[in-house]
């Protein structure tokens, strides 16, 4: 379950990075296109002396300046300059409004994912340890119960063959009491480990997993 979620978040982060790369490339294209248009317009203006004072303009240029075609040409150059500025502004806006916030968001997502991954590993380790300790406790409880049964069978067999004297009873009683004490202790260990395991499961499934879904 957690691996699927971590794979999902990783894929989401990678797609966001691809989107940012696309945006940054688009910004680069927009700004380069803007610069190219500006250079184009400047070349025309320098060639034909656009913006020069009256003293620096020849008579032929003055006559041509009144030509409708030339006026249209100048107007188109100005429009091209405006387009260049629009592309520049769009590139800046794209960077500030979209790509930069996305870069910050990706960094936040990566930090959150790493933090959750660390927490998940710790919770998973705790859960696995709880399962292991519970298994050991149950095994010890079973072994102690088997020891009691073995003692009971041993006594029954000895009694049936009239080979169970008073001193044997005393020795057997000591061993039996010790076995019962161990069994009772291991029973308490099982209960304790079951509670620890239950708490670990609840924390894992009701705290960690819901946090991953957010």
Tab-separated table of N, CA and C in Angstrom, residues 62-214:
chain	number	residue	atom	x	y	z
A	62	UNK	N	13.224	62.453	-46.964
A	62	UNK	CA	12.051	63.224	-46.557
A	62	UNK	C	10.882	62.965	-47.495
A	63	UNK	N	11.191	62.877	-48.772
A	63	UNK	CA	10.133	62.608	-49.760
A	63	UNK	C	9.559	61.208	-49.540
A	64	UNK	N	10.458	60.254	-49.360
A	64	UNK	CA	10.009	58.869	-49.138
A	64	UNK	C	9.215	58.737	-47.841
A	65	UNK	N	9.543	59.622	-46.874
A	65	UNK	CA	8.850	59.566	-45.588
A	65	UNK	C	7.374	59.848	-45.712
A	66	UNK	N	6.990	60.551	-46.784
A	66	UNK	CA	5.573	60.853	-46.997
A	66	UNK	C	4.874	59.792	-47.831
A	67	UNK	N	5.656	58.818	-48.295
A	67	UNK	CA	5.088	57.738	-49.108
A	67	UNK	C	4.265	56.804	-48.215
A	68	UNK	N	3.095	56.384	-48.690
A	68	UNK	CA	2.200	55.530	-47.889
A	68	UNK	C	2.841	54.169	-47.594
A	69	UNK	N	3.593	53.659	-48.559
A	69	UNK	CA	4.251	52.373	-48.348
A	69	UNK	C	5.280	52.475	-47.231
A	70	UNK	N	6.065	53.574	-47.262
A	70	UNK	CA	7.082	53.763	-46.233
A	70	UNK	C	6.458	53.958	-44.857
A	71	UNK	N	5.367	54.727	-44.820
A	71	UNK	CA	4.680	54.926	-43.539
A	71	UNK	C	4.129	53.596	-43.014
A	72	UNK	N	3.629	52.800	-43.944
A	72	UNK	CA	3.136	51.477	-43.541
A	72	UNK	C	4.267	50.600	-43.025
A	73	UNK	N	5.427	50.713	-43.685
A	73	UNK	CA	6.604	49.946	-43.268
A	73	UNK	C	7.016	50.345	-41.852
A	74	UNK	N	7.079	51.673	-41.610
A	74	UNK	CA	7.451	52.163	-40.281
A	74	UNK	C	6.446	51.711	-39.215
A	75	UNK	N	5.190	51.752	-39.587
A	75	UNK	CA	4.139	51.321	-38.658
A	75	UNK	C	4.290	49.838	-38.314
A	76	UNK	N	4.623	49.046	-39.327
A	76	UNK	CA	4.788	47.608	-39.100
A	76	UNK	C	5.991	47.338	-38.202
A	77	UNK	N	7.059	48.140	-38.381
A	77	UNK	CA	8.243	47.994	-37.526
A	77	UNK	C	7.887	48.304	-36.073
A	78	UNK	N	7.090	49.359	-35.862
A	78	UNK	CA	6.677	49.714	-34.500
A	78	UNK	C	5.815	48.617	-33.872
A	79	UNK	N	4.925	48.060	-34.689
A	79	UNK	CA	4.081	46.962	-34.198
A	79	UNK	C	4.945	45.764	-33.810
A	80	UNK	N	5.975	45.521	-34.638
A	80	UNK	CA	6.887	44.410	-34.347
A	80	UNK	C	7.630	44.644	-33.040
A	81	UNK	N	8.015	45.903	-32.783
A	81	UNK	CA	8.658	46.235	-31.508
A	81	UNK	C	7.724	45.952	-30.334
A	82	UNK	N	6.459	46.301	-30.513
A	82	UNK	CA	5.469	46.048	-29.461
A	82	UNK	C	5.280	44.546	-29.227
A	83	UNK	N	5.284	43.804	-30.324
A	83	UNK	CA	5.170	42.342	-30.207
A	83	UNK	C	6.368	41.778	-29.445
A	84	UNK	N	7.558	42.325	-29.743
A	84	UNK	CA	8.771	41.879	-29.052
A	84	UNK	C	8.655	42.119	-27.549
A	85	UNK	N	8.146	43.292	-27.182
A	85	UNK	CA	7.963	43.604	-25.764
A	85	UNK	C	6.920	42.691	-25.113
A	86	UNK	N	5.883	42.360	-25.888
A	86	UNK	CA	4.835	41.464	-25.369
A	86	UNK	C	5.403	40.082	-25.070
A	87	UNK	N	6.247	39.588	-25.961
A	87	UNK	CA	6.869	38.275	-25.740
A	87	UNK	C	7.815	38.311	-24.535
A	88	UNK	N	8.508	39.426	-24.361
A	88	UNK	CA	9.400	39.575	-23.214
A	88	UNK	C	8.605	39.580	-21.909
A	89	UNK	N	7.518	40.357	-21.903
A	89	UNK	CA	6.672	40.433	-20.705
A	89	UNK	C	6.033	39.076	-20.403
A	90	UNK	N	5.619	38.380	-21.462
A	90	UNK	CA	5.001	37.066	-21.268
A	90	UNK	C	6.004	36.085	-20.663
A	91	UNK	N	7.246	36.149	-21.131
A	91	UNK	CA	8.287	35.266	-20.606
A	91	UNK	C	8.530	35.524	-19.120
A	92	UNK	N	8.597	36.811	-18.758
A	92	UNK	CA	8.807	37.181	-17.352
A	92	UNK	C	7.622	36.741	-16.495
A	93	UNK	N	6.409	36.979	-17.019
A	93	UNK	CA	5.195	36.588	-16.295
A	93	UNK	C	5.119	35.076	-16.122
A	94	UNK	N	5.498	34.346	-17.154
A	94	UNK	CA	5.484	32.883	-17.103
A	94	UNK	C	6.434	32.373	-16.021
A	95	UNK	N	7.583	33.027	-15.922
A	95	UNK	CA	8.577	32.627	-14.922
A	95	UNK	C	8.094	32.917	-13.503
A	96	UNK	N	7.601	34.132	-13.291
A	96	UNK	CA	7.234	34.561	-11.947
A	96	UNK	C	5.927	33.936	-11.468
A	97	UNK	N	4.969	33.767	-12.390
A	97	UNK	CA	3.632	33.318	-11.994
A	97	UNK	C	3.454	31.808	-12.041
A	98	UNK	N	4.252	31.121	-12.868
A	98	UNK	CA	4.018	29.690	-13.054
A	98	UNK	C	5.246	28.841	-12.696
A	99	UNK	N	6.336	29.028	-13.438
A	99	UNK	CA	7.464	28.098	-13.270
A	99	UNK	C	8.154	28.219	-11.906
A	100	UNK	N	8.402	29.455	-11.426
A	100	UNK	CA	9.055	29.624	-10.121
A	100	UNK	C	8.222	29.034	-8.979
A	101	UNK	N	6.900	29.333	-8.923
A	101	UNK	CA	6.077	28.693	-7.880
A	101	UNK	C	6.073	27.170	-7.989
A	102	UNK	N	6.120	26.671	-9.225
A	102	UNK	CA	6.135	25.221	-9.414
A	102	UNK	C	7.433	24.623	-8.878
A	103	UNK	N	8.544	25.306	-9.098
A	103	UNK	CA	9.839	24.830	-8.589
A	103	UNK	C	9.800	24.743	-7.062
A	104	UNK	N	9.232	25.764	-6.423
A	104	UNK	CA	9.109	25.758	-4.959
A	104	UNK	C	8.198	24.626	-4.496
A	105	UNK	N	7.096	24.432	-5.231
A	105	UNK	CA	6.142	23.378	-4.870
A	105	UNK	C	6.786	21.997	-4.989
A	106	UNK	N	7.579	21.807	-6.034
A	106	UNK	CA	8.264	20.521	-6.226
A	106	UNK	C	9.233	20.254	-5.078
A	107	UNK	N	9.968	21.294	-4.679
A	107	UNK	CA	10.917	21.142	-3.565
A	107	UNK	C	10.174	20.744	-2.285
A	108	UNK	N	9.015	21.373	-2.066
A	108	UNK	CA	8.198	21.035	-0.891
A	108	UNK	C	7.709	19.596	-0.966
A	109	UNK	N	7.242	19.188	-2.149
A	109	UNK	CA	6.751	17.818	-2.339
A	109	UNK	C	7.860	16.797	-2.090
A	110	UNK	N	9.064	17.101	-2.585
A	110	UNK	CA	10.192	16.175	-2.402
A	110	UNK	C	10.573	16.057	-0.923
A	111	UNK	N	10.561	17.198	-0.219
A	111	UNK	CA	10.886	17.173	1.211
A	111	UNK	C	9.839	16.387	1.995
A	112	UNK	N	8.564	16.616	1.646
A	112	UNK	CA	7.485	15.896	2.320
A	112	UNK	C	7.578	14.403	2.043
A	113	UNK	N	7.867	14.053	0.792
A	113	UNK	CA	7.958	12.643	0.428
A	113	UNK	C	9.103	11.966	1.178
A	114	UNK	N	10.251	12.657	1.249
A	114	UNK	CA	11.398	12.083	1.948
A	114	UNK	C	11.101	11.914	3.435
A	115	UNK	N	10.423	12.921	4.011
A	115	UNK	CA	10.060	12.848	5.422
A	115	UNK	C	9.092	11.700	5.677
A	116	UNK	N	8.095	11.569	4.791
A	116	UNK	CA	7.123	10.486	4.931
A	116	UNK	C	7.771	9.126	4.710
A	117	UNK	N	8.731	9.090	3.793
A	117	UNK	CA	9.439	7.835	3.532
A	117	UNK	C	10.234	7.405	4.761
A	118	UNK	N	10.890	8.381	5.394
A	118	UNK	CA	11.646	8.089	6.612
A	118	UNK	C	10.714	7.619	7.727
A	119	UNK	N	9.583	8.345	7.880
A	119	UNK	CA	8.602	7.956	8.903
A	119	UNK	C	8.039	6.572	8.616
A	120	UNK	N	7.760	6.324	7.337
A	120	UNK	CA	7.187	5.029	6.949
A	120	UNK	C	8.149	3.894	7.270
A	121	UNK	N	9.423	4.104	6.958
A	121	UNK	CA	10.427	3.069	7.251
A	121	UNK	C	10.505	2.793	8.749
A	122	UNK	N	10.419	3.878	9.534
A	122	UNK	CA	10.479	3.722	10.990
A	122	UNK	C	9.236	2.995	11.506
A	123	UNK	N	8.051	3.404	10.994
A	123	UNK	CA	6.806	2.758	11.424
A	123	UNK	C	6.770	1.295	10.982
A	124	UNK	N	7.235	1.046	9.767
A	124	UNK	CA	7.262	-0.331	9.259
A	124	UNK	C	8.197	-1.190	10.098
A	125	UNK	N	9.344	-0.619	10.453
A	125	UNK	CA	10.305	-1.333	11.299
A	125	UNK	C	9.690	-1.656	12.657
A	126	UNK	N	9.005	-0.660	13.243
A	126	UNK	CA	8.367	-0.875	14.543
A	126	UNK	C	7.285	-1.946	14.461
A	127	UNK	N	6.518	-1.906	13.359
A	127	UNK	CA	5.451	-2.893	13.185
A	127	UNK	C	6.030	-4.293	13.019
A	128	UNK	N	7.080	-4.402	12.229
A	128	UNK	CA	7.722	-5.703	12.022
A	128	UNK	C	8.319	-6.237	13.328
A	129	UNK	N	8.927	-5.339	14.093
A	129	UNK	CA	9.497	-5.747	15.383
A	129	UNK	C	8.400	-6.208	16.338
A	130	UNK	N	7.245	-5.518	16.291
A	130	UNK	CA	6.121	-5.908	17.151
A	130	UNK	C	5.621	-7.300	16.774
A	131	UNK	N	5.511	-7.558	15.466
A	131	UNK	CA	5.100	-8.892	14.999
A	131	UNK	C	6.105	-9.961	15.451
A	132	UNK	N	7.382	-9.637	15.307
A	132	UNK	CA	8.435	-10.594	15.670
A	132	UNK	C	8.405	-10.921	17.158
A	133	UNK	N	8.273	-9.877	17.988
A	133	UNK	CA	8.238	-10.092	19.439
A	133	UNK	C	6.998	-10.875	19.851
A	134	UNK	N	5.873	-10.609	19.180
A	134	UNK	CA	4.652	-11.357	19.487
A	134	UNK	C	4.819	-12.828	19.124
A	135	UNK	N	5.443	-13.073	17.995
A	135	UNK	CA	5.690	-14.453	17.567
A	135	UNK	C	6.586	-15.174	18.568
A	136	UNK	N	7.642	-14.498	19.028
A	136	UNK	CA	8.553	-15.086	20.014
A	136	UNK	C	7.824	-15.373	21.326
A	137	UNK	N	6.980	-14.424	21.742
A	137	UNK	CA	6.256	-14.588	23.003
A	137	UNK	C	5.299	-15.775	22.929
A	138	UNK	N	4.602	-15.907	21.803
A	138	UNK	CA	3.683	-17.038	21.633
A	138	UNK	C	4.440	-18.365	21.606
A	139	UNK	N	5.607	-18.349	20.966
A	139	UNK	CA	6.426	-19.563	20.903
A	139	UNK	C	6.906	-19.961	22.301
A	140	UNK	N	7.344	-18.960	23.081
A	140	UNK	CA	7.801	-19.237	24.450
A	140	UNK	C	6.644	-19.756	25.303
A	141	UNK	N	5.462	-19.166	25.115
A	141	UNK	CA	4.279	-19.614	25.866
A	141	UNK	C	3.943	-21.063	25.530
A	142	UNK	N	4.017	-21.400	24.253
A	142	UNK	CA	3.723	-22.768	23.824
A	142	UNK	C	4.744	-23.749	24.395
A	143	UNK	N	6.009	-23.354	24.377
A	143	UNK	CA	7.065	-24.221	24.912
A	143	UNK	C	6.876	-24.456	26.416
A	144	UNK	N	6.494	-23.405	27.137
A	144	UNK	CA	6.280	-23.550	28.579
A	144	UNK	C	5.056	-24.418	28.878
A	145	UNK	N	4.022	-24.270	28.061
A	145	UNK	CA	2.850	-25.139	28.223
A	145	UNK	C	3.197	-26.594	27.917
A	146	UNK	N	4.025	-26.782	26.911
A	146	UNK	CA	4.474	-28.143	26.577
A	146	UNK	C	5.274	-28.750	27.727
A	147	UNK	N	6.076	-27.894	28.370
A	147	UNK	CA	6.873	-28.372	29.513
A	147	UNK	C	5.960	-28.831	30.645
A	148	UNK	N	4.868	-28.095	30.886
A	148	UNK	CA	3.898	-28.494	31.921
A	148	UNK	C	3.250	-29.827	31.559
A	149	UNK	N	2.839	-29.938	30.302
A	149	UNK	CA	2.218	-31.194	29.849
A	149	UNK	C	3.178	-32.375	29.969
A	150	UNK	N	4.439	-32.117	29.646
A	150	UNK	CA	5.443	-33.191	29.754
A	150	UNK	C	5.590	-33.645	31.206
A	151	UNK	N	5.588	-32.683	32.128
A	151	UNK	CA	5.692	-33.027	33.548
A	151	UNK	C	4.471	-33.809	34.018
A	152	UNK	N	3.300	-33.393	33.549
A	152	UNK	CA	2.068	-34.101	33.912
A	152	UNK	C	2.096	-35.536	33.384
A	153	UNK	N	2.545	-35.682	32.155
A	153	UNK	CA	2.624	-37.028	31.558
A	153	UNK	C	3.659	-37.893	32.275
A	154	UNK	N	4.773	-37.246	32.641
A	154	UNK	CA	5.829	-37.972	33.352
A	154	UNK	C	5.322	-38.495	34.700
A	155	UNK	N	4.589	-37.668	35.421
A	155	UNK	CA	4.042	-38.071	36.717
A	155	UNK	C	3.012	-39.187	36.547
A	156	UNK	N	2.136	-39.009	35.550
A	156	UNK	CA	1.096	-40.018	35.324
A	156	UNK	C	1.711	-41.373	34.997
A	157	UNK	N	2.756	-41.355	34.194
A	157	UNK	CA	3.421	-42.603	33.817
A	157	UNK	C	4.088	-43.244	35.026
A	158	UNK	N	4.738	-42.401	35.846
A	158	UNK	CA	5.428	-42.924	37.039
A	158	UNK	C	4.431	-43.485	38.045
A	159	UNK	N	3.312	-42.802	38.204
A	159	UNK	CA	2.280	-43.270	39.138
A	159	UNK	C	1.693	-44.592	38.664
A	160	UNK	N	1.481	-44.689	37.353
A	160	UNK	CA	0.873	-45.913	36.808
A	160	UNK	C	1.762	-47.136	36.991
A	161	UNK	N	3.053	-46.915	37.130
A	161	UNK	CA	3.994	-48.042	37.307
A	161	UNK	C	4.454	-48.161	38.752
A	162	UNK	N	3.757	-47.418	39.646
A	162	UNK	CA	4.117	-47.427	41.069
A	162	UNK	C	5.579	-47.059	41.303
A	163	UNK	N	6.065	-46.163	40.460
A	163	UNK	CA	7.472	-45.763	40.550
A	163	UNK	C	7.566	-44.264	40.853
A	164	UNK	N	6.684	-43.800	41.747
A	164	UNK	CA	6.634	-42.376	42.072
A	164	UNK	C	6.597	-42.228	43.587
A	165	UNK	N	7.795	-42.036	44.170
A	165	UNK	CA	7.916	-41.968	45.619
A	165	UNK	C	7.727	-40.535	46.126
A	166	UNK	N	7.739	-40.389	47.425
A	166	UNK	CA	7.476	-39.083	48.037
A	166	UNK	C	8.537	-38.061	47.647
A	167	UNK	N	9.802	-38.493	47.646
A	167	UNK	CA	10.880	-37.560	47.265
A	167	UNK	C	10.772	-37.177	45.786
A	168	UNK	N	10.262	-38.107	44.980
A	168	UNK	CA	10.033	-37.792	43.562
A	168	UNK	C	8.926	-36.746	43.426
A	169	UNK	N	7.926	-36.874	44.308
A	169	UNK	CA	6.817	-35.911	44.314
A	169	UNK	C	7.326	-34.507	44.618
A	170	UNK	N	8.233	-34.413	45.584
A	170	UNK	CA	8.780	-33.107	45.960
A	170	UNK	C	9.571	-32.484	44.805
A	171	UNK	N	10.431	-33.293	44.190
A	171	UNK	CA	11.215	-32.791	43.049
A	171	UNK	C	10.301	-32.385	41.893
A	172	UNK	N	9.318	-33.243	41.662
A	172	UNK	CA	8.384	-32.962	40.559
A	172	UNK	C	7.617	-31.672	40.818
A	173	UNK	N	7.211	-31.482	42.089
A	173	UNK	CA	6.441	-30.284	42.459
A	173	UNK	C	7.244	-29.014	42.222
A	174	UNK	N	8.534	-29.063	42.542
A	174	UNK	CA	9.397	-27.894	42.317
A	174	UNK	C	9.464	-27.568	40.824
A	175	UNK	N	9.690	-28.593	40.023
A	175	UNK	CA	9.773	-28.394	38.569
A	175	UNK	C	8.435	-27.916	38.001
A	176	UNK	N	7.362	-28.494	38.531
A	176	UNK	CA	6.027	-28.128	38.048
A	176	UNK	C	5.712	-26.669	38.380
A	177	UNK	N	6.007	-26.255	39.593
A	177	UNK	CA	5.753	-24.862	39.999
A	177	UNK	C	6.568	-23.884	39.152
A	178	UNK	N	7.806	-24.254	38.876
A	178	UNK	CA	8.656	-23.398	38.031
A	178	UNK	C	8.094	-23.300	36.616
A	179	UNK	N	7.625	-24.446	36.111
A	179	UNK	CA	7.066	-24.463	34.755
A	179	UNK	C	5.797	-23.627	34.682
A	180	UNK	N	4.952	-23.739	35.715
A	180	UNK	CA	3.711	-22.948	35.758
A	180	UNK	C	4.033	-21.455	35.846
A	181	UNK	N	5.036	-21.117	36.657
A	181	UNK	CA	5.437	-19.715	36.788
A	181	UNK	C	5.925	-19.163	35.442
A	182	UNK	N	6.720	-19.964	34.765
A	182	UNK	CA	7.204	-19.543	33.440
A	182	UNK	C	6.049	-19.394	32.456
A	183	UNK	N	5.095	-20.329	32.514
A	183	UNK	CA	3.948	-20.274	31.606
A	183	UNK	C	3.101	-19.035	31.877
A	184	UNK	N	2.901	-18.724	33.160
A	184	UNK	CA	2.124	-17.531	33.521
A	184	UNK	C	2.830	-16.256	33.055
A	185	UNK	N	4.151	-16.249	33.248
A	185	UNK	CA	4.931	-15.081	32.811
A	185	UNK	C	4.864	-14.915	31.297
A	186	UNK	N	5.032	-16.032	30.582
A	186	UNK	CA	4.994	-15.963	29.115
A	186	UNK	C	3.601	-15.585	28.624
A	187	UNK	N	2.560	-15.969	29.381
A	187	UNK	CA	1.197	-15.574	29.025
A	187	UNK	C	1.028	-14.060	29.120
A	188	UNK	N	1.600	-13.475	30.180
A	188	UNK	CA	1.562	-12.014	30.331
A	188	UNK	C	2.360	-11.333	29.223
A	189	UNK	N	3.473	-11.953	28.834
A	189	UNK	CA	4.286	-11.407	27.735
A	189	UNK	C	3.501	-11.396	26.429
A	190	UNK	N	2.734	-12.463	26.205
A	190	UNK	CA	1.911	-12.532	24.992
A	190	UNK	C	0.887	-11.402	24.986
A	191	UNK	N	0.229	-11.182	26.128
A	191	UNK	CA	-0.774	-10.112	26.226
A	191	UNK	C	-0.137	-8.747	25.977
A	192	UNK	N	1.039	-8.552	26.574
A	192	UNK	CA	1.743	-7.276	26.391
A	192	UNK	C	2.129	-7.067	24.929
A	193	UNK	N	2.684	-8.106	24.309
A	193	UNK	CA	3.111	-8.011	22.904
A	193	UNK	C	1.917	-7.817	21.976
A	194	UNK	N	0.793	-8.435	22.319
A	194	UNK	CA	-0.424	-8.245	21.521
A	194	UNK	C	-0.890	-6.796	21.584
A	195	UNK	N	-0.781	-6.184	22.749
A	195	UNK	CA	-1.174	-4.783	22.907
A	195	UNK	C	-0.230	-3.867	22.129
A	196	UNK	N	1.069	-4.156	22.224
A	196	UNK	CA	2.060	-3.370	21.472
A	196	UNK	C	1.816	-3.501	19.979
A	197	UNK	N	1.545	-4.717	19.539
A	197	UNK	CA	1.296	-4.984	18.122
A	197	UNK	C	0.034	-4.269	17.653
A	198	UNK	N	-0.993	-4.286	18.483
A	198	UNK	CA	-2.250	-3.610	18.156
A	198	UNK	C	-2.031	-2.110	17.998
A	199	UNK	N	-1.300	-1.516	18.940
A	199	UNK	CA	-1.010	-0.080	18.876
A	199	UNK	C	-0.185	0.264	17.643
A	200	UNK	N	0.781	-0.592	17.326
A	200	UNK	CA	1.624	-0.364	16.142
A	200	UNK	C	0.787	-0.437	14.870
A	201	UNK	N	-0.143	-1.384	14.821
A	201	UNK	CA	-1.021	-1.518	13.655
A	201	UNK	C	-1.927	-0.302	13.507
A	202	UNK	N	-2.511	0.137	14.620
A	202	UNK	CA	-3.405	1.294	14.577
A	202	UNK	C	-2.659	2.545	14.129
A	203	UNK	N	-1.453	2.709	14.648
A	203	UNK	CA	-0.664	3.882	14.253
A	203	UNK	C	-0.293	3.816	12.775
A	204	UNK	N	0.023	2.619	12.324
A	204	UNK	CA	0.436	2.429	10.926
A	204	UNK	C	-0.735	2.665	9.977
A	205	UNK	N	-1.875	2.048	10.268
A	205	UNK	CA	-3.007	2.088	9.341
A	205	UNK	C	-3.918	3.305	9.520
A	206	UNK	N	-3.923	3.889	10.728
A	206	UNK	CA	-4.832	5.007	10.981
A	206	UNK	C	-4.130	6.359	11.061
A	207	UNK	N	-2.808	6.344	11.117
A	207	UNK	CA	-2.060	7.607	11.170
A	207	UNK	C	-1.157	7.780	9.958
A	208	UNK	N	-0.313	6.785	9.706
A	208	UNK	CA	0.640	6.894	8.596
A	208	UNK	C	-0.053	6.892	7.241
A	209	UNK	N	-0.881	5.891	6.979
A	209	UNK	CA	-1.517	5.775	5.661
A	209	UNK	C	-2.433	6.956	5.340
A	210	UNK	N	-3.289	7.415	6.295
A	210	UNK	CA	-4.100	8.598	5.986
A	210	UNK	C	-3.253	9.823	5.667
A	211	UNK	N	-2.107	9.953	6.347
A	211	UNK	CA	-1.217	11.096	6.080
A	211	UNK	C	-0.656	11.024	4.668
A	212	UNK	N	-0.406	9.821	4.178
A	212	UNK	CA	0.139	9.658	2.828
A	212	UNK	C	-0.894	10.021	1.771
A	213	UNK	N	-2.177	9.845	2.105
A	213	UNK	CA	-3.229	10.121	1.126
A	213	UNK	C	-3.498	11.611	0.973
A	214	UNK	N	-3.045	12.414	1.937
A	214	UNK	CA	-3.319	13.850	1.894
A	214	UNK	C	-2.528	14.528	0.783
